[in-house]
Amino acid sequence: MALFNWDDPQGSPVLFVRSANGPPEQLAETVRKEVRSGGREFPLWMRTMSSQWGVALMQERLLVGTSLAFGVLGLLVAAFGLFGLLSYFVTSRKTEIGIRMALGAGRSQRSWLFIREVAICLALGCVTGGLLLFLISKVFAGLFFGVAPADALQLTLAFTLIFVVTLLSVLVPLRWATSIDPLKALRTE
């Protein structure tokens, strides 16, 4: 247990007390009596070290929480943008899908057409992002504490998250593309 004077604007001395005995309230009373027995009267604020650590880390926790919220918001915006782009991509190829279906292309062949193209774009994006990260890692080296900018675990988690978001974004347009009526698709042109 540690107690001390807390944020006095006049610069009063700080007193740290460590004890393994008794509850904090009892120790606080003992410290107050000892300080007052010295004949000096000044305000005395006491706090445990665990609560002091909580106050000291409050700003960092707020920053982490805000960064996490903006990261999730950015991920959602990117996912909706990707979903819209893939929906447009599938819709613009409606005639091609109808022709493939009329020629006998099965559901898996139509799915593979879009999965292959999305996978190629995803792979190119991940490789490009990874290369750019390695090129500018010296700049980011000072921003991370205890984590290298090119940490394998962090890169794996980031690329896995990108893969999952892309997969979820492509599912609805892909389902629509595989359930299209070929006659309706050919009539639209």
CSV table of C-alpha atoms in Angstrom, one decimal, residues 1-5 13-19 21 23-47:
chain,number,residue,atom,x,y,z
A,1,MET,CA,0.0,0.0,0.0
A,2,ALA,CA,1.4,3.4,-0.9
A,3,LEU,CA,-0.1,6.8,0.0
A,4,PHE,CA,1.0,10.2,-1.1
A,5,ASN,CA,0.2,13.9,-1.4
A,13,PRO,CA,6.2,17.5,-0.5
A,14,VAL,CA,5.1,14.1,-1.7
A,15,LEU,CA,5.0,11.3,0.9
A,16,PHE,CA,5.1,7.7,-0.2
A,17,VAL,CA,4.1,5.1,2.4
A,18,ARG,CA,4.4,1.4,1.9
A,19,SER,CA,2.8,-1.1,4.3
A,21,ASN,CA,-0.5,-4.4,7.3
A,23,PRO,CA,-6.6,-1.8,5.4
A,24,PRO,CA,-5.9,1.5,3.6
A,25,GLU,CA,-8.3,3.5,5.7
A,26,GLN,CA,-6.5,2.5,8.9
A,27,LEU,CA,-3.1,3.3,7.4
A,28,ALA,CA,-4.4,6.7,6.2
A,29,GLU,CA,-5.5,7.6,9.7
A,30,THR,CA,-2.1,6.6,11.1
A,31,VAL,CA,-0.3,8.7,8.5
A,32,ARG,CA,-2.6,11.7,9.1
A,33,LYS,CA,-1.9,11.5,12.9
A,34,GLU,CA,1.9,11.3,12.3
A,35,VAL,CA,1.9,14.3,9.9
A,36,ARG,CA,-0.2,16.4,12.2
A,37,SER,CA,2.0,15.5,15.2
A,38,GLY,CA,4.9,17.3,13.5
A,39,GLY,CA,3.1,20.6,14.0
A,40,ARG,CA,2.6,21.5,10.4
A,41,GLU,CA,-0.9,21.8,8.9
A,42,PHE,CA,-1.2,21.4,5.2
A,43,PRO,CA,-3.8,19.6,3.1
A,44,LEU,CA,-3.1,15.9,2.7
A,45,TRP,CA,-4.6,13.8,-0.1
A,46,MET,CA,-4.0,10.1,-0.1
A,47,ARG,CA,-4.4,7.6,-2.8
